[in-house]
Coordinates of C-alpha atoms and ligand atoms in Angstrom, one line a residue:
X1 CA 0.1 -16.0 6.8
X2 CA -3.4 -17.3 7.7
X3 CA -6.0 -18.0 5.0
X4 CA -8.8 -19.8 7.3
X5 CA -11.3 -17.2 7.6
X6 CA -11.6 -14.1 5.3
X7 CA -14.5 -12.6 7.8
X8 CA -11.8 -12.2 10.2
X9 CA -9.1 -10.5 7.9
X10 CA -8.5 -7.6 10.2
X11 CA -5.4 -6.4 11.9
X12 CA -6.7 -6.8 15.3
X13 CA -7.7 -10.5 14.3
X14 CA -4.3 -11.8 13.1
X15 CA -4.0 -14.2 16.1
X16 CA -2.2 -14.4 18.9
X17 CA 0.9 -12.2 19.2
X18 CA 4.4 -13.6 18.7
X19 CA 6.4 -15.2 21.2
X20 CA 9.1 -12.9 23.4
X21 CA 11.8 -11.4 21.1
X22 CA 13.3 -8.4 19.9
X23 CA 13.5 -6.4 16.5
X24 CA 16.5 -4.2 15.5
X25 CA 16.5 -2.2 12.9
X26 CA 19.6 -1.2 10.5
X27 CA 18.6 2.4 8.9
X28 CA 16.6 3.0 12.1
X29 CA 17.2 7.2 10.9
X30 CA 16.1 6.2 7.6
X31 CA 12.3 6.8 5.9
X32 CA 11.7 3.0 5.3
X33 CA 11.8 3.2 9.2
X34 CA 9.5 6.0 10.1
X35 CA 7.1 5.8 7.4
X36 CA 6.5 2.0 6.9
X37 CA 8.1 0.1 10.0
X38 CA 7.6 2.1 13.0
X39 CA 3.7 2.6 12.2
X40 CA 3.0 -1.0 11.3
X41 CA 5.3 -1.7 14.8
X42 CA 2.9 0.3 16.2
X43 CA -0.7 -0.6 14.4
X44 CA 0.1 -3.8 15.9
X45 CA 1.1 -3.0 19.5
X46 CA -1.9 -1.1 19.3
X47 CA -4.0 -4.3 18.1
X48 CA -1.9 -6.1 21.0
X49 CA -0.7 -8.7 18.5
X50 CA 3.0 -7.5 19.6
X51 CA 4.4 -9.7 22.9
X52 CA 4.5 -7.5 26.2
X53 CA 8.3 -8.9 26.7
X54 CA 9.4 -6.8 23.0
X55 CA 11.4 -4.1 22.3
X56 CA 12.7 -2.2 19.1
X57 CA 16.4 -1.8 18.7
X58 CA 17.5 0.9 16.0
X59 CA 20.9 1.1 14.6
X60 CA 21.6 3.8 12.6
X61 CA 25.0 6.1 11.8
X62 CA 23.2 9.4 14.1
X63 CA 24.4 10.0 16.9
X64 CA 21.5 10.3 19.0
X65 CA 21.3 9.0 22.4
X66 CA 17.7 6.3 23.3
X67 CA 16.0 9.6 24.5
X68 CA 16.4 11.8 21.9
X69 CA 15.6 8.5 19.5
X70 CA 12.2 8.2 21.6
X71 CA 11.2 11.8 21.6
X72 CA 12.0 12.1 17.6
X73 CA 9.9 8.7 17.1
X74 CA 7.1 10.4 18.8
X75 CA 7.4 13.3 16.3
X76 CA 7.1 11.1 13.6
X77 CA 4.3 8.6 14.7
X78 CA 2.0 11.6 14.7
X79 CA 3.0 12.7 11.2
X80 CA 3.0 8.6 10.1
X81 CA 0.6 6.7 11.6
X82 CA -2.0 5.0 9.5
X83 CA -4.7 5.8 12.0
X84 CA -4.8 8.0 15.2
X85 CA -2.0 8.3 17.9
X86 CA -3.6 6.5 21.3
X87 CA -1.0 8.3 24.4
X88 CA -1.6 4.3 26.2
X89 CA 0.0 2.8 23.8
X90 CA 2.3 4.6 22.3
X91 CA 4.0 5.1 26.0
X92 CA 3.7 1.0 25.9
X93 CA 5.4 1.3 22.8
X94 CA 7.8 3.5 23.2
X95 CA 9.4 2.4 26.5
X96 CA 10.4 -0.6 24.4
X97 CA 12.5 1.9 21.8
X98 CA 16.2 1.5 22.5
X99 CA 19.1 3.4 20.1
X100 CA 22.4 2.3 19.2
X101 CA 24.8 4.7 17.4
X102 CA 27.5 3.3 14.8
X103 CA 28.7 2.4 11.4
X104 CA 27.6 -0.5 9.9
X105 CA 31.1 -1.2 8.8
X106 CA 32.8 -1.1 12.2
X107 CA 32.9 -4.1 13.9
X108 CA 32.5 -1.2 17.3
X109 CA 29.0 -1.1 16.5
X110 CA 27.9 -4.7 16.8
X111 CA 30.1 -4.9 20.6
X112 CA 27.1 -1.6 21.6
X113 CA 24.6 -3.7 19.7
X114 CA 25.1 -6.6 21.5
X115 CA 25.1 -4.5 25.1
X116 CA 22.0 -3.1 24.1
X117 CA 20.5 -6.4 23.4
X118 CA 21.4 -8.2 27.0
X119 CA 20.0 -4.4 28.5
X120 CA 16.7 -4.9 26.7
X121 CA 16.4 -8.7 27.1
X122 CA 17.0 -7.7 31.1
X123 CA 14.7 -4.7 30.9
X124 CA 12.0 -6.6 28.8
X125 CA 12.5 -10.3 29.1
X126 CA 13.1 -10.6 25.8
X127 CA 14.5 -14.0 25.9
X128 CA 17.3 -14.0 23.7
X129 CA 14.8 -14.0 20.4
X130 CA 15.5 -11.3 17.5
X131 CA 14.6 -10.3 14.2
X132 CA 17.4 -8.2 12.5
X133 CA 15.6 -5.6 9.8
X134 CA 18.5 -4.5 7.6
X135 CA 16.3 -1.1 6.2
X136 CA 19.6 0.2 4.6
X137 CA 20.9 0.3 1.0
X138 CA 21.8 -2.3 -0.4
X139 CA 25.0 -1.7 -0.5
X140 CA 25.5 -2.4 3.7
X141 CA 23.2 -5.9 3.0
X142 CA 26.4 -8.5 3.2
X143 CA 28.4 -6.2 4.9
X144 CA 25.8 -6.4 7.9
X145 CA 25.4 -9.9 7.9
X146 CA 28.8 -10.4 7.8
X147 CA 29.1 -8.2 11.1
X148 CA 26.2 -9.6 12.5
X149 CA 27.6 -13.2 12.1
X150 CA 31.4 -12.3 13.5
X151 CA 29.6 -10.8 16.4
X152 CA 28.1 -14.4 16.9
X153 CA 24.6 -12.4 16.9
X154 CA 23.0 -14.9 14.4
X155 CA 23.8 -17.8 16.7
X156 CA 20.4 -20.0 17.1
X157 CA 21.1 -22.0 20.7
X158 CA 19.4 -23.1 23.8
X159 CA 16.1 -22.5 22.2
X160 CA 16.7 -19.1 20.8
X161 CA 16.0 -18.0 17.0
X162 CA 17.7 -15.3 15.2
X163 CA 16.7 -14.3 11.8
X164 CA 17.0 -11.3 9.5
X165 CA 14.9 -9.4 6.8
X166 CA 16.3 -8.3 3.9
X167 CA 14.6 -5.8 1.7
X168 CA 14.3 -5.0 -1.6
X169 CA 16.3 -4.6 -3.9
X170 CA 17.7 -8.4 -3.6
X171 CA 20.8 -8.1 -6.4
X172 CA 20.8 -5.8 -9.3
X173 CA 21.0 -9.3 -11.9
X174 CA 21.4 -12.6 -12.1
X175 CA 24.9 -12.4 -10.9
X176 CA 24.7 -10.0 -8.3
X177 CA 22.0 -12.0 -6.8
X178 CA 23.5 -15.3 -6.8
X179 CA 26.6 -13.5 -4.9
X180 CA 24.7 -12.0 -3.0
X181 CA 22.4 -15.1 -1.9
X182 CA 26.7 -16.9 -1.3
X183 CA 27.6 -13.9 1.2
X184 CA 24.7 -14.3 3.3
X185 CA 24.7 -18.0 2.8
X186 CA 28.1 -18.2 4.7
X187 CA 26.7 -16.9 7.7
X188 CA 22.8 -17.7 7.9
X189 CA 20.8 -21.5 7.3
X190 CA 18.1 -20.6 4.3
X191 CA 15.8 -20.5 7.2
X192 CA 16.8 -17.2 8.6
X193 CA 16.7 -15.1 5.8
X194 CA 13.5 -13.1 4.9
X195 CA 13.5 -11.5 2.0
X196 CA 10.7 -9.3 1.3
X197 CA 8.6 -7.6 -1.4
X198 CA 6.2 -5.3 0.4
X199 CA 3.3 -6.4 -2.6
X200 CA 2.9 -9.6 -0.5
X201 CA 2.2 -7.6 2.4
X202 CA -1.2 -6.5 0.9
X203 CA -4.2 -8.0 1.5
X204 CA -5.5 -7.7 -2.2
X205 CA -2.2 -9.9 -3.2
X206 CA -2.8 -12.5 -0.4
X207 CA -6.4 -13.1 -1.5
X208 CA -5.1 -14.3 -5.1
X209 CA -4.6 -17.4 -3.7
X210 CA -8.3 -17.1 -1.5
X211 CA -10.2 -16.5 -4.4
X212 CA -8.4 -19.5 -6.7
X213 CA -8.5 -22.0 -3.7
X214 CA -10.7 -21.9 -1.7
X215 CA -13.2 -21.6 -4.1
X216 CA -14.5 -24.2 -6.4
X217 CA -15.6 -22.4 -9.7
X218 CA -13.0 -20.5 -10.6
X219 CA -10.1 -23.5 -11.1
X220 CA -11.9 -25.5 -13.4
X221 CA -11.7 -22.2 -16.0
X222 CA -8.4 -21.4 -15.2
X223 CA -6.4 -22.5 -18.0
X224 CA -5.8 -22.4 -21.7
X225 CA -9.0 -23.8 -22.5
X226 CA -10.6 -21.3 -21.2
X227 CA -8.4 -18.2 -20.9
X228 CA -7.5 -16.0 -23.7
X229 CA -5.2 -14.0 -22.5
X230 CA -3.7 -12.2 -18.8
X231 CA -3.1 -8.5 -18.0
X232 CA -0.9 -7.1 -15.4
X233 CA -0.8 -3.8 -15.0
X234 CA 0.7 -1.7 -12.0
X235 CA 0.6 1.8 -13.1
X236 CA 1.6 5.0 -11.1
X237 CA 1.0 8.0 -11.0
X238 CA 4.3 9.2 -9.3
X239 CA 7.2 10.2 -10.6
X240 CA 10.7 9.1 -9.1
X241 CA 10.1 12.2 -6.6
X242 CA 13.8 12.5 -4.9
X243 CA 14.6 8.9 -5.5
X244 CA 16.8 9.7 -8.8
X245 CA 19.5 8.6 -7.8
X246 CA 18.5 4.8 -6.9
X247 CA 16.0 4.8 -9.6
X248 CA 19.1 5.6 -12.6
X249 CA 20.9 2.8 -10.9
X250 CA 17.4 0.4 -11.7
X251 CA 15.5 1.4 -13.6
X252 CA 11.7 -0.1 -14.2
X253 CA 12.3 -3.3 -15.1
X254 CA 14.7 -4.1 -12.1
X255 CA 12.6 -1.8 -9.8
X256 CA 9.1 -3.9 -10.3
X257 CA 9.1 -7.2 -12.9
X258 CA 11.2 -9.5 -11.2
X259 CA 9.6 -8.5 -7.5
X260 CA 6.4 -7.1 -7.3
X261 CA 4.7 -8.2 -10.8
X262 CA 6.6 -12.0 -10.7
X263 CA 4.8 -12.2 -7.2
X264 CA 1.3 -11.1 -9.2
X265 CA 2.0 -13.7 -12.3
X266 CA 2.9 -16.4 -10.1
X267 CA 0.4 -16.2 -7.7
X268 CA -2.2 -16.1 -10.7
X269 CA -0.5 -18.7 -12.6
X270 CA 0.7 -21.4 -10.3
X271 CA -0.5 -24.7 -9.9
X272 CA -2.3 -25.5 -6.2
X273 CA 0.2 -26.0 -4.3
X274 CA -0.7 -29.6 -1.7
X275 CA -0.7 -27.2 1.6
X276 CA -0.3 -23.8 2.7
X277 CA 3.2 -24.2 4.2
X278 CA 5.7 -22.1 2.5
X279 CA 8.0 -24.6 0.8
X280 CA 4.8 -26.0 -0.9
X281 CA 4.0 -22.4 -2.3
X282 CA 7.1 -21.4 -2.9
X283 CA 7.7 -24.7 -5.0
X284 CA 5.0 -24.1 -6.9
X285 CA 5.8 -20.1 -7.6
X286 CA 9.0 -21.0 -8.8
X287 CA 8.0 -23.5 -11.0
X288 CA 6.4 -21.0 -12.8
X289 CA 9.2 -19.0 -12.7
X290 CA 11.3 -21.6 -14.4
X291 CA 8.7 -22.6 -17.2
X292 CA 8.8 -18.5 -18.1
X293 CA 10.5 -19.0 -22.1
X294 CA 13.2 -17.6 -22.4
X295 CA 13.8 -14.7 -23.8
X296 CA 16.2 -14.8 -26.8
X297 CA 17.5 -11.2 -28.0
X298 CA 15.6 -11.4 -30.9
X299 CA 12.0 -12.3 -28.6
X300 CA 13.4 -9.1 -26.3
X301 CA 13.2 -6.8 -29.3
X302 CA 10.1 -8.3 -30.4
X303 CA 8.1 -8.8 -27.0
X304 CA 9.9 -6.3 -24.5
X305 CA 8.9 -2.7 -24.6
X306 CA 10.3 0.7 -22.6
X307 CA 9.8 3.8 -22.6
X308 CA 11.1 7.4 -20.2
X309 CA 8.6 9.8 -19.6
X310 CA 8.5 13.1 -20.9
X311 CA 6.8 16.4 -19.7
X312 CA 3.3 16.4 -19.2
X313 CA 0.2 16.6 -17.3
X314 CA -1.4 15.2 -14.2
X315 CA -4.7 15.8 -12.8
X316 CA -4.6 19.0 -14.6
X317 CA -1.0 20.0 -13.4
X318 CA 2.2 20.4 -15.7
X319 CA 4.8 17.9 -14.3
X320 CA 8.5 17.7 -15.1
X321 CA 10.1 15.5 -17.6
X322 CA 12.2 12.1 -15.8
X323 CA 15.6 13.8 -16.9
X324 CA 14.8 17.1 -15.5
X325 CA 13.7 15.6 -11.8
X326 CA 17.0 15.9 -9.5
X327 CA 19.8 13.2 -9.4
X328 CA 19.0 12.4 -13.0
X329 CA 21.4 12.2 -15.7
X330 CA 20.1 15.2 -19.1
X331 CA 20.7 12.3 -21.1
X332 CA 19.4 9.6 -18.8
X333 CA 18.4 6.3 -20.8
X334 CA 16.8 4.5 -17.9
X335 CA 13.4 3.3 -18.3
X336 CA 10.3 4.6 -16.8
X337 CA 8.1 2.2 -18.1
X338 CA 8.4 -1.6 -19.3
X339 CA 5.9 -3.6 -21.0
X340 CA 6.7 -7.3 -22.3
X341 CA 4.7 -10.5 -22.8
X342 CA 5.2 -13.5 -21.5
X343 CA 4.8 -17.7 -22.3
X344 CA 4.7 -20.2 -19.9
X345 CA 5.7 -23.5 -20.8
X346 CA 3.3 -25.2 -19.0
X347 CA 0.4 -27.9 -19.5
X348 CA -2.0 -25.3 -17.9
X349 CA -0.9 -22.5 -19.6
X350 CA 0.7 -22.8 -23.3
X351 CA -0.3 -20.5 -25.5
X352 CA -1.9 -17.9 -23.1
X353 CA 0.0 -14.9 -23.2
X354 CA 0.7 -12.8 -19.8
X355 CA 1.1 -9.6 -20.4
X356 CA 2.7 -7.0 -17.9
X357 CA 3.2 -3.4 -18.1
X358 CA 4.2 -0.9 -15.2
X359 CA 5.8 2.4 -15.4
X360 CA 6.1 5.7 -13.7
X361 CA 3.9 9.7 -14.0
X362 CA 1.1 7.8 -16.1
X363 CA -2.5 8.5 -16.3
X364 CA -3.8 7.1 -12.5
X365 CA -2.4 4.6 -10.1
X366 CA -3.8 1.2 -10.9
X367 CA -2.4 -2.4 -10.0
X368 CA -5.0 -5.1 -11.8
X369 CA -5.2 -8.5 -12.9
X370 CA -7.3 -9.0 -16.3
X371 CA -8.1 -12.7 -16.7
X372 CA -9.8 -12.5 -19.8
X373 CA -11.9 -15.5 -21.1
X374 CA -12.2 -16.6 -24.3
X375 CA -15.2 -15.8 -26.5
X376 CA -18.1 -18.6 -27.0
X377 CA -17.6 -20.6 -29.9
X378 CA -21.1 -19.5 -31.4
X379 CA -23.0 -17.1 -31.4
X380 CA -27.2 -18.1 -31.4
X381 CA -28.8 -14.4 -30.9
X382 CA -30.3 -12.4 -33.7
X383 CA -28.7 -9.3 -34.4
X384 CA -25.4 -10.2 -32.9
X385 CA -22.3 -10.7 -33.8
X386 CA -19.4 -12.8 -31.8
X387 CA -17.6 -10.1 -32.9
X388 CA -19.3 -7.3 -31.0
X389 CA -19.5 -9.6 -27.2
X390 CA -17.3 -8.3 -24.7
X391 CA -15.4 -11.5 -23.9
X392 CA -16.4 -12.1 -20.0
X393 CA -13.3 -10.7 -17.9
X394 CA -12.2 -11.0 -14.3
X395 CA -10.7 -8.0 -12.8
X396 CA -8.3 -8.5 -9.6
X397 CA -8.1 -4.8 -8.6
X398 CA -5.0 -4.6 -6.2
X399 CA -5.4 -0.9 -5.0
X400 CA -5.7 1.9 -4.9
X401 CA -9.4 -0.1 -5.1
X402 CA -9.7 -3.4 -3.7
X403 CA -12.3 -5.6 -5.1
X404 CA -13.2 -8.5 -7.9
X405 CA -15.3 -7.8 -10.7
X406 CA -16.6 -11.0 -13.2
X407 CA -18.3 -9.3 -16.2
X408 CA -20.8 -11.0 -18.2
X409 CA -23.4 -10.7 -21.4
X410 CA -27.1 -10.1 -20.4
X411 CA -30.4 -9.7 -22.8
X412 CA -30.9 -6.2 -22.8
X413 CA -34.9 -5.9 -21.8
X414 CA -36.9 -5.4 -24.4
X415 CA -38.5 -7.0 -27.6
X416 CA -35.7 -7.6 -29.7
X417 CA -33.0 -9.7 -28.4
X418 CA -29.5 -7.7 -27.7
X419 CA -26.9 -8.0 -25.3
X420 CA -24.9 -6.3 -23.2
X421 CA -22.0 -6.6 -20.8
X422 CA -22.4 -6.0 -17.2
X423 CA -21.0 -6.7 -14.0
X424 CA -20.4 -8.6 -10.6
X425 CA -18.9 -6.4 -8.3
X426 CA -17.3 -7.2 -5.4
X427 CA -15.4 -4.7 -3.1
X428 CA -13.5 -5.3 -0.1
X429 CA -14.6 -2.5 2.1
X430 CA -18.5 -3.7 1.6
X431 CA -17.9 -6.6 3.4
X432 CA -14.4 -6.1 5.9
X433 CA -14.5 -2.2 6.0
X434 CA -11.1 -1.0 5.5
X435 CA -8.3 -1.2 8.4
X436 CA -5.8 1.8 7.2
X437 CA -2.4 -0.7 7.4
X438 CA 0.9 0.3 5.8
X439 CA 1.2 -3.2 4.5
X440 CA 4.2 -4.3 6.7
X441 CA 2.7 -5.5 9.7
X442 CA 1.4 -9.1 8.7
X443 CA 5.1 -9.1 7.2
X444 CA 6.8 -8.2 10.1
X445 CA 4.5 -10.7 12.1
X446 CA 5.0 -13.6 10.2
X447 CA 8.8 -13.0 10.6
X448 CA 8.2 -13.2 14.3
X449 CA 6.4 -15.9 14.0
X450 CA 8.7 -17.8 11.7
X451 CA 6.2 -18.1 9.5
X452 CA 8.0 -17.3 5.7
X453 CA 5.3 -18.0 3.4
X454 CA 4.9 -14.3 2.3
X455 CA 8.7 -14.0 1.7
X456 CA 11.5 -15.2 -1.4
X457 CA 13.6 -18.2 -0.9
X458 CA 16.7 -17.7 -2.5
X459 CA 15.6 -20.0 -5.4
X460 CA 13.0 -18.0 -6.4
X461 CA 14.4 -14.8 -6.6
X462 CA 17.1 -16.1 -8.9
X463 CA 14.5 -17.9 -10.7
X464 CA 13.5 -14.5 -11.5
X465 CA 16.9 -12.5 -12.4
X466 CA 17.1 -15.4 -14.4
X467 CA 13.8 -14.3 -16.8
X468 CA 14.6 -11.0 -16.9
X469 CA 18.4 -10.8 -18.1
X470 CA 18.4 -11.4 -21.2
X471 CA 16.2 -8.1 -21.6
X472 CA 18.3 -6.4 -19.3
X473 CA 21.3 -7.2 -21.4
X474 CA 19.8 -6.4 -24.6
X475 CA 18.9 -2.8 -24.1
X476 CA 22.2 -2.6 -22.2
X477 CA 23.8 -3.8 -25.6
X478 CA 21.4 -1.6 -27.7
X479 CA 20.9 1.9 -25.9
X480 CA 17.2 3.5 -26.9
X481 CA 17.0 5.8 -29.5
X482 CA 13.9 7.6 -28.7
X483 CA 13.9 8.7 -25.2
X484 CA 11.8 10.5 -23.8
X485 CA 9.0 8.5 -25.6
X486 CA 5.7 9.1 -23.2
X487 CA 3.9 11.9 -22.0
X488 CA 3.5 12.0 -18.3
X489 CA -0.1 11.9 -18.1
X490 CA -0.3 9.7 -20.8
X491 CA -0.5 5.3 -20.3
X492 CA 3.0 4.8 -22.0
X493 CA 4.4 4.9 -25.8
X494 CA 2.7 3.2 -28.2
X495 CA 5.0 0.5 -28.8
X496 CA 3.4 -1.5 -25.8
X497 CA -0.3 -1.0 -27.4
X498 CA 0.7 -2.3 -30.5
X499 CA 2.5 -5.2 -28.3
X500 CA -0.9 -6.4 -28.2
X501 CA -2.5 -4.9 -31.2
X502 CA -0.1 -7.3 -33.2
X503 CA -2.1 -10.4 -31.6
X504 CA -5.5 -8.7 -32.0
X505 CA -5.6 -7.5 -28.3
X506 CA -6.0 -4.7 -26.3
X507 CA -4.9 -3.2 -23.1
X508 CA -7.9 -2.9 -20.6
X509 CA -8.4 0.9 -19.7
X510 CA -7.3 0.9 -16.0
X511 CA -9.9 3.8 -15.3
X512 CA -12.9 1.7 -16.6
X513 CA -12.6 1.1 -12.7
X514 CA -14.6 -1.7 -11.0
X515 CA -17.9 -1.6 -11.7
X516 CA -20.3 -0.4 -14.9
X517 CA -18.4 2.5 -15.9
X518 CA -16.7 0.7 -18.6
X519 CA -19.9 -0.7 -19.9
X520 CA -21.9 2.0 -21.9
X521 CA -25.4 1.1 -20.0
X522 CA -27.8 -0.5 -22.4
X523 CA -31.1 1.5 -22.4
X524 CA -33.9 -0.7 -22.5
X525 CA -36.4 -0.8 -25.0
X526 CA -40.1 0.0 -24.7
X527 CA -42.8 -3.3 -25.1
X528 CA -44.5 -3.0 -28.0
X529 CA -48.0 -4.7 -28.3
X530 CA -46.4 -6.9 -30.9
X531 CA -43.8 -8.3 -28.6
Ligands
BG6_601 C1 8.9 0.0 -4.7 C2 9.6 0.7 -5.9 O1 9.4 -1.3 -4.5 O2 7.5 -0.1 -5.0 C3 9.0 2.0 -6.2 O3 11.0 0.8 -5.6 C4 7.5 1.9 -6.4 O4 9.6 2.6 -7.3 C5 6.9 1.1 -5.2 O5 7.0 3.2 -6.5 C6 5.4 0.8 -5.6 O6 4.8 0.3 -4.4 P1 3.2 0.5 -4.2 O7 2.9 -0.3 -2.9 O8 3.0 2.0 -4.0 O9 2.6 -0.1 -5.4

């Protein structure tokens, strides 16, 4: 990860490209690979941040041969990439695709694997270097490394490095994790393993730590004194589409709280850490992992909402119910939507409630951060109550827009004074236009470059099984009674408004958007001769 300059945030402007190595990738047949990691692979080929001695490995149970791998890669970069297909390099690229047939279980597989790899470090001077992508279920995550280390594939000697990415899900609990973190343990140092949450691939998530420090003003107001209250909100639109079948296994609370909106809290929330190396942030994430109260049953019935979505309507279309989409159970009870507040037990941040919510077919798709300030403690203008000030807020939009907004009170013009909430508006593509990425290449770079800032020591994911099973055993222990209990269309069931009704809150409307729409524009009023 480099933060030194934001100006030069591009994908062309990463750096220089990693050193010599080679990346294989488990589930090479699957749609991780040709939607997400072939065209980041090839957005930075084609922004020559990949080496020229490189080449792409897949391993998957087809039985194609390289060719027929090559030509059906082609297919897909056309229908996949982020941007247009240039024939230079892709043919660059493509030479470099090799194909190895097998089950991950059989030991078979690893011999060809290994073969392939001395062909393609002979071919491409690859130099013995490789990055292992395991893009499979979960279930084939040990079994893989397990494979990989009998094979003496993860060996690190004579200068070599081997290291592997592991995807999400990491564990389905606490326990699963902590096993899971033992099996790979046995075969890798800490130092190999990757683990990765695609939200710290965006460049919306990265910047959390830009704007808090490498700025000045913001960290002095960034605290209980001054903050009332945090939002996190990552909404979608979708459904589960043909993903049933996983998603009845998870459900949303494993599917997005302990990942993608732990990564937004503690990004928001942590203390600065005393350099940009990984360990340092990491510490410091975890921390606030670990200060997270705990949650005790009667807190999770209390503070924890979720809901399953029902029938309803999207952008003016009638959608299906969760338990009619395919691979779902009539009588599924899995969640669709979670909402729950949480305390951290921290000098900087007692008191201050963070509240989350995400869940699936609601209104639009929206990922924010609401920082929202506390009100003055007097009010000096006529006419005005503290009551009716908006309190000033900061909005992090994640996507689908990209910007900061700070709103703030102003006079309204005119003779009389009255106030009324406007806005600072900042949006990315004003000032960096936009570079169409899938997210995954400043992963998959940093893993060449054996930078791990932007991915999960093993700590820190069980830091966050650890805040989340308590809930997760609770409405195991108590199935819910009111399923389906959201419309699909609709921003989730009304326990998780009056979540924050109870403390006198509100959720910010997602589709206020960035900038003034929100804000019902003042009209000015006319001078009068008396004024
Ligand atoms: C994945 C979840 O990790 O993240 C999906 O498994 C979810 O269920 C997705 O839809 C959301 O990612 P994004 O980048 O679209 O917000």
């Amino acid at each position: 990860m480099q933060l030194s300059d934001p100006a030069n945030v591009t994908q062309e402007s990463l750096g220089r490209p990693p050193g010599p190595c080679a990346m294989v990738i488990f589930g090479a047949a699957g749609d991780l690979t040709k939607r997400m990691l072939i065209p980041a692979l090839y957005n930075l080929a084609k922004g020559r941040m990949l080496p020229d001695q490189f080449a792409i490995i897949g391993v998957s149970i087809e039985n194609f041969s390289t060719d027929q791998f090559r030509e059906r890669t082609t297919k897909e970069i056309h229908e996949f990439a982020t941007g247009g297909v240039d024939a230079k390099s892709w043919d660059w690229f493509s030479k470099r695709i090799y194909y190895v047939s097998g089950d991950f279980q059989d030991g078979n597989t690893y011999k060809k694997l290994k073969d392939c790899l001395d062909k393609a470090e002979k071919d491409q001077s690859t130099q013995g270097n490789c990055l292992f992508y395991l893009a499979t279920s979960p279930q084939f995550f040990p079994i893989v490394v397990q494979n990989l280390g009998a094979a003496g594939l993860t060996k690190q000697e004579n200068g070599k490095w081997r290291r592997v990415v592991i995807e999400k899900p990491f564990g389905h609990d606490l326990p699963s994790a902590i096993e899971l973190n033992h099996s790979i343990g046995q075969v890798l140092e800490e130092k190999q393993v990757y683990r990765i949450d695609h939200y710290l691939g965006k460049e919306t998530v990265q910047n959390i730590l830009a704007f808090r420090f490498a700025n000045g003003i913001f960290e002095p107001v960034w605290n209980r004194r001054y903050v009332d209250h945090v939002q996190v909100t990552v909404a979608e639109e979708l459904g589960v589409e043909l993903r049933g079948g996983y998603y009845e296994t998870a459900g949303a609370l494993r599917d997005m709280v302990p990942n993608h909106i732990f990564q937004l809290i503690t990004l928001s929330a942590m203390e600065p850490p005393t350099s940009f190396d990984a360990d340092a942030v990491h510490d410091e994430q975890t921390k606030v992992l670990r200060a997270i109260q705990p949650y005790s049953p009667e807190r999770v019935l209390d503070q924890a909402v979720r809901g399953q979505y029902g029938e309803g309507m999207i952008d003016g279309k009638h959608v299906i119910a969760y338990r009619n989409e395919p691979h779902v159970a009539q009588d599924s009870q899995t969640p669709t939507y979670v909402a729950m507040a949480l305390h951290i037990d921290s000098w900087r941040w007692a008191g201050v409630p963070f509240y989350l919510r995400t869940g699936k077919r609601l209104s639009k798709r929206s990922t924010q951060i609401v920082v929202r300030f506390r009100r003055p403690p007097l009010v000096l203008f006529r006419n005005t109550s503290v009551d009716k000030l908006t309190p000033n807020e900061l909005v992090i939009s994640i996507q689908p827009d990209e910007g900061i907004s700070l709103n703030f009170e102003a006079k309204i013009p005119g003779p009389s004074v009255r106030l009324g909430a406007v806005n600072m508006d900042f949006q990315y593509s004003d000032y960096f236009g936009s570079t169409p990425s899938t997210g995954y290449e400043t992963l998959i770079y940093d893993c060449m470059m054996g930078d791990p800032t932007l991915f999960q020591p093993a700590e820190m994911v069980e830091a966050a099984w650890t805040v989340v099973q308590p809930v997760l055993d609770v409405w195991k222990a108590l199935p819910p009674r009111d399923f389906p209990n959201y419309a699909a269309g609709s921003w989730g069931p009304a326990q998780a408004d009056e979540l924050l009704h109870r403390e006198g809150r509100e959720w910010r409307d997602p589709t206020a958007g960035n900038s003034l729409h929100r804000i019902v524009r003042p009209q000015p009023q006319p001078a009068t001769a008396s004024s």
